[in-house]
């Protein structure tokens, strides 16, 4: 009991007692400050310090149970009173993070932009419209229907050429679908033909319009809104003949040929369908015939001669 009481008194006086056979504390005493405001120190064997730490000079007291290391600048029996420095005049302690007023959404957004840059504006880099889910979007009602998307405003008009019902025979029976042929154009020389299939007519028209926008071509025209020269085109069994016309003639053509020329912006032209009466093949044959046409300036540039030589 006497030994344990001596040990407890040693720890209470901020000192560590070692055995008489150990010489570790004699050669390398290690100490750590308890507080920055006091000079109280204690020794331990589980911490290490750099060479910049200034340690007071220890002295050793021998007793019956062992050796106790004290410091000459510390009085173990002295009561240490916490005396913090006086704050300067006008000092206002900062409020806690949970005591201040709640931040608004604008303040949170501005702080986010300061850290990570401007937020996403809703417009893609390629310039295509991004469909954002909001209350302005119209929703279709009924079972199995999908959310309708707003019409893309890119300057192209759409004309439906044909809508047909097509069936696919499978193991369980026949599957009914709709096929739509759509022509898009800006009436300024750009036109495209597309086709799409879906279980609903609206979805088929949307898919064919997207397909038509992927196949846009440029129609060469003169200042009189007609073709520079005649051309013929065929696609499958359909053959189309295109001829330029004088101002005031109008578009004299039928079927899908007339729709393609009107969506391209041609005002004076002659067209004739030869062979098959298929609407899709005739529209594509018109595209093939238009792609064969070239402007006089392009031909003169390729031949390396002035345009006056072409008129001779």
GROMACS .gro file of C-alpha atoms in nm:
model
  312
    1UNK     CA    1   0.000   0.000   0.000
    2UNK     CA    2   0.287   0.236   0.076
    3UNK     CA    3   0.439   0.169  -0.268
    4UNK     CA    4   0.109   0.236  -0.447
    5UNK     CA    5   0.053   0.557  -0.251
    6UNK     CA    6   0.402   0.675  -0.344
    7UNK     CA    7   0.332   0.597  -0.711
    8UNK     CA    8   0.001   0.788  -0.711
    9UNK     CA    9   0.166   1.086  -0.547
   10UNK     CA   10   0.436   1.082  -0.811
   11UNK     CA   11   0.176   1.090  -1.095
   12UNK     CA   12  -0.022   1.362  -0.923
   13UNK     CA   13   0.293   1.575  -0.913
   14UNK     CA   14   0.330   1.534  -1.292
   15UNK     CA   15   0.628   1.303  -1.274
   16UNK     CA   16   0.699   0.947  -1.379
   17UNK     CA   17   0.887   0.702  -1.161
   18UNK     CA   18   1.118   0.447  -1.318
   19UNK     CA   19   1.281   0.140  -1.178
   20UNK     CA   20   1.620   0.161  -1.018
   21UNK     CA   21   1.773  -0.058  -1.286
   22UNK     CA   22   1.654   0.170  -1.576
   23UNK     CA   23   1.880   0.453  -1.685
   24UNK     CA   24   1.663   0.589  -1.967
   25UNK     CA   25   1.542   0.895  -1.778
   26UNK     CA   26   1.892   0.968  -1.656
   27UNK     CA   27   2.040   1.006  -2.003
   28UNK     CA   28   1.749   1.129  -2.222
   29UNK     CA   29   1.468   1.301  -2.031
   30UNK     CA   30   1.167   1.381  -2.249
   31UNK     CA   31   0.901   1.632  -2.155
   32UNK     CA   32   0.586   1.782  -2.314
   33UNK     CA   33   0.412   2.110  -2.214
   34UNK     CA   34   0.063   2.075  -2.063
   35UNK     CA   35  -0.057   2.421  -2.163
   36UNK     CA   36   0.084   2.716  -2.351
   37UNK     CA   37  -0.005   2.949  -2.071
   38UNK     CA   38   0.183   2.757  -1.799
   39UNK     CA   39   0.526   2.609  -1.754
   40UNK     CA   40   0.401   2.274  -1.622
   41UNK     CA   41   0.583   1.985  -1.785
   42UNK     CA   42   0.578   1.612  -1.748
   43UNK     CA   43   0.803   1.338  -1.873
   44UNK     CA   44   0.705   1.043  -2.092
   45UNK     CA   45   0.876   0.786  -2.307
   46UNK     CA   46   0.616   0.780  -2.591
   47UNK     CA   47   0.666   1.132  -2.737
   48UNK     CA   48   0.960   1.296  -2.913
   49UNK     CA   49   1.037   1.658  -2.996
   50UNK     CA   50   1.256   1.845  -3.240
   51UNK     CA   51   1.576   2.017  -3.148
   52UNK     CA   52   1.401   2.356  -3.132
   53UNK     CA   53   1.212   2.265  -2.811
   54UNK     CA   54   1.375   2.425  -2.505
   55UNK     CA   55   1.355   2.192  -2.207
   56UNK     CA   56   1.434   2.297  -1.852
   57UNK     CA   57   1.721   2.133  -1.674
   58UNK     CA   58   1.600   1.835  -1.467
   59UNK     CA   59   1.732   1.711  -1.138
   60UNK     CA   60   1.705   1.362  -0.986
   61UNK     CA   61   1.583   1.276  -0.634
   62UNK     CA   62   1.668   0.932  -0.497
   63UNK     CA   63   1.418   0.756  -0.274
   64UNK     CA   64   1.370   0.409  -0.130
   65UNK     CA   65   1.141   0.288  -0.411
   66UNK     CA   66   1.336   0.440  -0.702
   67UNK     CA   67   1.438   0.763  -0.866
   68UNK     CA   68   1.206   1.055  -0.940
   69UNK     CA   69   1.288   1.326  -1.192
   70UNK     CA   70   1.175   1.684  -1.121
   71UNK     CA   71   1.233   2.016  -1.292
   72UNK     CA   72   1.382   2.308  -1.112
   73UNK     CA   73   1.135   2.560  -1.263
   74UNK     CA   74   0.816   2.374  -1.168
   75UNK     CA   75   0.664   2.345  -0.824
   76UNK     CA   76   0.440   2.034  -0.818
   77UNK     CA   77   0.244   2.156  -0.517
   78UNK     CA   78   0.163   2.496  -0.663
   79UNK     CA   79  -0.194   2.550  -0.782
   80UNK     CA   80  -0.205   2.668  -1.142
   81UNK     CA   81  -0.476   2.923  -1.221
   82UNK     CA   82  -0.594   2.969  -1.579
   83UNK     CA   83  -0.542   3.334  -1.669
   84UNK     CA   84  -0.617   3.398  -2.039
   85UNK     CA   85  -0.503   3.725  -2.199
   86UNK     CA   86  -0.741   4.020  -2.195
   87UNK     CA   87  -0.910   4.073  -2.536
   88UNK     CA   88  -0.845   4.409  -2.704
   89UNK     CA   89  -1.095   4.690  -2.711
   90UNK     CA   90  -1.378   4.652  -2.961
   91UNK     CA   91  -1.333   4.278  -2.990
   92UNK     CA   92  -1.650   4.098  -3.095
   93UNK     CA   93  -1.643   3.719  -3.068
   94UNK     CA   94  -1.745   3.550  -3.395
   95UNK     CA   95  -2.086   3.379  -3.391
   96UNK     CA   96  -2.109   3.003  -3.412
   97UNK     CA   97  -2.176   2.851  -3.754
   98UNK     CA   98  -2.525   2.735  -3.650
   99UNK     CA   99  -2.631   3.062  -3.480
  100UNK     CA  100  -2.621   3.292  -3.783
  101UNK     CA  101  -2.915   3.362  -4.017
  102UNK     CA  102  -3.001   3.097  -4.278
  103UNK     CA  103  -2.846   3.153  -4.620
  104UNK     CA  104  -3.070   3.211  -4.919
  105UNK     CA  105  -3.054   3.009  -5.240
  106UNK     CA  106  -2.892   3.301  -5.425
  107UNK     CA  107  -2.615   3.327  -5.165
  108UNK     CA  108  -2.553   2.954  -5.183
  109UNK     CA  109  -2.545   2.966  -5.565
  110UNK     CA  110  -2.299   3.260  -5.566
  111UNK     CA  111  -2.073   3.084  -5.317
  112UNK     CA  112  -2.084   2.770  -5.531
  113UNK     CA  113  -1.991   2.967  -5.844
  114UNK     CA  114  -1.696   3.126  -5.664
  115UNK     CA  115  -1.560   2.781  -5.584
  116UNK     CA  116  -1.649   2.578  -5.895
  117UNK     CA  117  -1.725   2.836  -6.164
  118UNK     CA  118  -2.055   2.929  -6.331
  119UNK     CA  119  -2.337   2.679  -6.309
  120UNK     CA  120  -2.480   2.489  -6.607
  121UNK     CA  121  -2.697   2.724  -6.814
  122UNK     CA  122  -2.912   2.455  -6.979
  123UNK     CA  123  -2.767   2.501  -7.330
  124UNK     CA  124  -2.526   2.241  -7.463
  125UNK     CA  125  -2.194   2.325  -7.625
  126UNK     CA  126  -2.316   2.207  -7.966
  127UNK     CA  127  -2.603   2.456  -7.959
  128UNK     CA  128  -2.884   2.201  -7.951
  129UNK     CA  129  -3.181   2.266  -7.728
  130UNK     CA  130  -3.177   2.074  -7.400
  131UNK     CA  131  -3.517   1.952  -7.286
  132UNK     CA  132  -3.550   2.045  -6.920
  133UNK     CA  133  -3.818   1.875  -6.715
  134UNK     CA  134  -4.038   2.156  -6.588
  135UNK     CA  135  -4.401   2.256  -6.564
  136UNK     CA  136  -4.401   2.410  -6.911
  137UNK     CA  137  -4.361   2.075  -7.085
  138UNK     CA  138  -4.686   1.920  -7.198
  139UNK     CA  139  -4.750   1.570  -7.074
  140UNK     CA  140  -4.955   1.315  -7.263
  141UNK     CA  141  -5.223   1.135  -7.068
  142UNK     CA  142  -5.307   0.768  -7.093
  143UNK     CA  143  -5.143   0.439  -7.021
  144UNK     CA  144  -4.809   0.367  -7.185
  145UNK     CA  145  -4.755   0.719  -7.322
  146UNK     CA  146  -4.435   0.917  -7.283
  147UNK     CA  147  -4.370   1.282  -7.204
  148UNK     CA  148  -4.399   1.508  -7.507
  149UNK     CA  149  -4.100   1.722  -7.600
  150UNK     CA  150  -4.113   2.077  -7.720
  151UNK     CA  151  -4.070   2.132  -8.090
  152UNK     CA  152  -3.714   2.207  -8.195
  153UNK     CA  153  -3.680   2.561  -8.327
  154UNK     CA  154  -3.391   2.549  -8.572
  155UNK     CA  155  -3.549   2.728  -8.869
  156UNK     CA  156  -3.661   2.412  -9.052
  157UNK     CA  157  -4.023   2.345  -9.148
  158UNK     CA  158  -4.165   1.992  -9.162
  159UNK     CA  159  -4.399   1.840  -9.417
  160UNK     CA  160  -4.538   1.489  -9.384
  161UNK     CA  161  -4.528   1.315  -9.722
  162UNK     CA  162  -4.676   0.978  -9.633
  163UNK     CA  163  -4.791   0.773  -9.333
  164UNK     CA  164  -4.841   0.400  -9.386
  165UNK     CA  165  -4.929   0.107  -9.164
  166UNK     CA  166  -4.676  -0.173  -9.174
  167UNK     CA  167  -4.698  -0.510  -9.004
  168UNK     CA  168  -4.430  -0.746  -8.885
  169UNK     CA  169  -4.511  -1.117  -8.854
  170UNK     CA  170  -4.364  -1.271  -8.540
  171UNK     CA  171  -4.417  -1.596  -8.353
  172UNK     CA  172  -4.710  -1.462  -8.152
  173UNK     CA  173  -4.884  -1.294  -8.445
  174UNK     CA  174  -4.855  -0.961  -8.624
  175UNK     CA  175  -4.712  -0.640  -8.484
  176UNK     CA  176  -4.863  -0.318  -8.621
  177UNK     CA  177  -4.638  -0.013  -8.670
  178UNK     CA  178  -4.657   0.316  -8.859
  179UNK     CA  179  -4.401   0.442  -9.109
  180UNK     CA  180  -4.379   0.815  -9.177
  181UNK     CA  181  -4.190   0.998  -9.453
  182UNK     CA  182  -4.112   1.360  -9.366
  183UNK     CA  183  -3.936   1.636  -9.563
  184UNK     CA  184  -3.774   1.924  -9.373
  185UNK     CA  185  -3.636   2.244  -9.522
  186UNK     CA  186  -3.573   2.612  -9.451
  187UNK     CA  187  -3.685   2.731  -9.801
  188UNK     CA  188  -3.341   2.884  -9.849
  189UNK     CA  189  -3.170   2.600 -10.032
  190UNK     CA  190  -3.148   2.337  -9.754
  191UNK     CA  191  -3.369   2.029  -9.759
  192UNK     CA  192  -3.365   1.676  -9.618
  193UNK     CA  193  -3.571   1.357  -9.649
  194UNK     CA  194  -3.619   1.119  -9.356
  195UNK     CA  195  -3.816   0.809  -9.263
  196UNK     CA  196  -3.907   0.662  -8.924
  197UNK     CA  197  -4.118   0.384  -8.774
  198UNK     CA  198  -4.297   0.362  -8.439
  199UNK     CA  199  -4.604   0.216  -8.275
  200UNK     CA  200  -4.770   0.558  -8.277
  201UNK     CA  201  -4.807   0.809  -8.560
  202UNK     CA  202  -4.673   1.104  -8.358
  203UNK     CA  203  -4.363   0.914  -8.252
  204UNK     CA  204  -4.303   0.799  -8.610
  205UNK     CA  205  -4.325   1.157  -8.739
  206UNK     CA  206  -4.080   1.278  -8.472
  207UNK     CA  207  -3.830   1.005  -8.554
  208UNK     CA  208  -3.853   1.071  -8.928
  209UNK     CA  209  -3.804   1.446  -8.869
  210UNK     CA  210  -3.487   1.375  -8.671
  211UNK     CA  211  -3.367   1.144  -8.946
  212UNK     CA  212  -3.436   1.412  -9.208
  213UNK     CA  213  -3.232   1.669  -9.016
  214UNK     CA  214  -2.936   1.431  -9.028
  215UNK     CA  215  -2.951   1.417  -9.410
  216UNK     CA  216  -2.963   1.787  -9.503
  217UNK     CA  217  -2.834   1.880  -9.850
  218UNK     CA  218  -2.793   2.214 -10.028
  219UNK     CA  219  -2.982   2.279 -10.352
  220UNK     CA  220  -2.792   2.498 -10.605
  221UNK     CA  221  -3.018   2.777 -10.736
  222UNK     CA  222  -2.983   3.086 -10.952
  223UNK     CA  223  -3.111   3.436 -10.873
  224UNK     CA  224  -3.441   3.343 -11.035
  225UNK     CA  225  -3.499   3.065 -10.776
  226UNK     CA  226  -3.457   2.787 -11.030
  227UNK     CA  227  -3.200   2.518 -11.116
  228UNK     CA  228  -2.879   2.612 -11.297
  229UNK     CA  229  -2.920   2.323 -11.544
  230UNK     CA  230  -3.122   2.007 -11.600
  231UNK     CA  231  -3.055   1.683 -11.416
  232UNK     CA  232  -3.197   1.334 -11.380
  233UNK     CA  233  -3.187   1.104 -11.078
  234UNK     CA  234  -3.302   0.757 -10.991
  235UNK     CA  235  -3.339   0.565 -10.667
  236UNK     CA  236  -3.448   0.203 -10.692
  237UNK     CA  237  -3.723   0.178 -10.955
  238UNK     CA  238  -3.812   0.549 -10.929
  239UNK     CA  239  -3.671   0.799 -11.179
  240UNK     CA  240  -3.710   1.177 -11.161
  241UNK     CA  241  -3.643   1.438 -11.429
  242UNK     CA  242  -3.577   1.801 -11.325
  243UNK     CA  243  -3.564   2.101 -11.561
  244UNK     CA  244  -3.512   2.476 -11.494
  245UNK     CA  245  -3.794   2.714 -11.577
  246UNK     CA  246  -3.834   3.085 -11.650
  247UNK     CA  247  -3.955   3.329 -11.380
  248UNK     CA  248  -4.327   3.307 -11.314
  249UNK     CA  249  -4.361   2.943 -11.413
  250UNK     CA  250  -4.390   2.804 -11.061
  251UNK     CA  251  -4.322   2.450 -10.949
  252UNK     CA  252  -4.482   2.212 -11.195
  253UNK     CA  253  -4.438   1.870 -11.041
  254UNK     CA  254  -4.640   1.615 -10.851
  255UNK     CA  255  -4.616   1.385 -10.553
  256UNK     CA  256  -4.316   1.396 -10.326
  257UNK     CA  257  -4.107   1.576 -10.591
  258UNK     CA  258  -4.318   1.888 -10.552
  259UNK     CA  259  -4.289   1.879 -10.171
  260UNK     CA  260  -3.910   1.844 -10.182
  261UNK     CA  261  -3.871   2.136 -10.424
  262UNK     CA  262  -4.106   2.362 -10.227
  263UNK     CA  263  -3.931   2.291  -9.896
  264UNK     CA  264  -3.597   2.368 -10.062
  265UNK     CA  265  -3.720   2.712 -10.174
  266UNK     CA  266  -3.737   2.646 -10.550
  267UNK     CA  267  -4.002   2.871 -10.710
  268UNK     CA  268  -3.965   2.796 -11.081
  269UNK     CA  269  -3.894   2.440 -11.193
  270UNK     CA  270  -4.031   2.147 -11.392
  271UNK     CA  271  -4.036   1.794 -11.252
  272UNK     CA  272  -4.156   1.461 -11.375
  273UNK     CA  273  -4.179   1.121 -11.207
  274UNK     CA  274  -4.084   0.825 -11.426
  275UNK     CA  275  -4.121   0.463 -11.326
  276UNK     CA  276  -4.230   0.377 -10.975
  277UNK     CA  277  -4.488   0.582 -10.786
  278UNK     CA  278  -4.334   0.512 -10.444
  279UNK     CA  279  -4.329   0.837 -10.242
  280UNK     CA  280  -4.009   0.762 -10.049
  281UNK     CA  281  -3.813   0.648 -10.355
  282UNK     CA  282  -3.925   0.949 -10.561
  283UNK     CA  283  -3.823   1.189 -10.281
  284UNK     CA  284  -3.482   1.028 -10.260
  285UNK     CA  285  -3.448   1.026 -10.639
  286UNK     CA  286  -3.513   1.402 -10.632
  287UNK     CA  287  -3.231   1.440 -10.381
  288UNK     CA  288  -2.999   1.238 -10.605
  289UNK     CA  289  -3.083   1.458 -10.905
  290UNK     CA  290  -3.023   1.776 -10.705
  291UNK     CA  291  -2.684   1.652 -10.585
  292UNK     CA  292  -2.571   1.618 -10.947
  293UNK     CA  293  -2.621   1.990 -11.011
  294UNK     CA  294  -2.335   2.240 -10.985
  295UNK     CA  295  -2.313   2.618 -10.998
  296UNK     CA  296  -2.142   2.793 -11.291
  297UNK     CA  297  -1.890   2.953 -11.055
  298UNK     CA  298  -1.789   2.611 -10.918
  299UNK     CA  299  -1.738   2.468 -11.268
  300UNK     CA  300  -1.534   2.771 -11.377
  301UNK     CA  301  -1.318   2.745 -11.067
  302UNK     CA  302  -1.254   2.374 -11.126
  303UNK     CA  303  -1.161   2.431 -11.494
  304UNK     CA  304  -0.951   2.738 -11.416
  305UNK     CA  305  -1.130   2.961 -11.668
  306UNK     CA  306  -1.344   3.275 -11.627
  307UNK     CA  307  -1.722   3.242 -11.623
  308UNK     CA  308  -1.751   3.429 -11.957
  309UNK     CA  309  -1.591   3.130 -12.131
  310UNK     CA  310  -1.874   2.905 -12.016
  311UNK     CA  311  -2.136   3.119 -12.194
  312UNK     CA  312  -1.966   3.098 -12.535
   0.00000   0.00000   0.00000
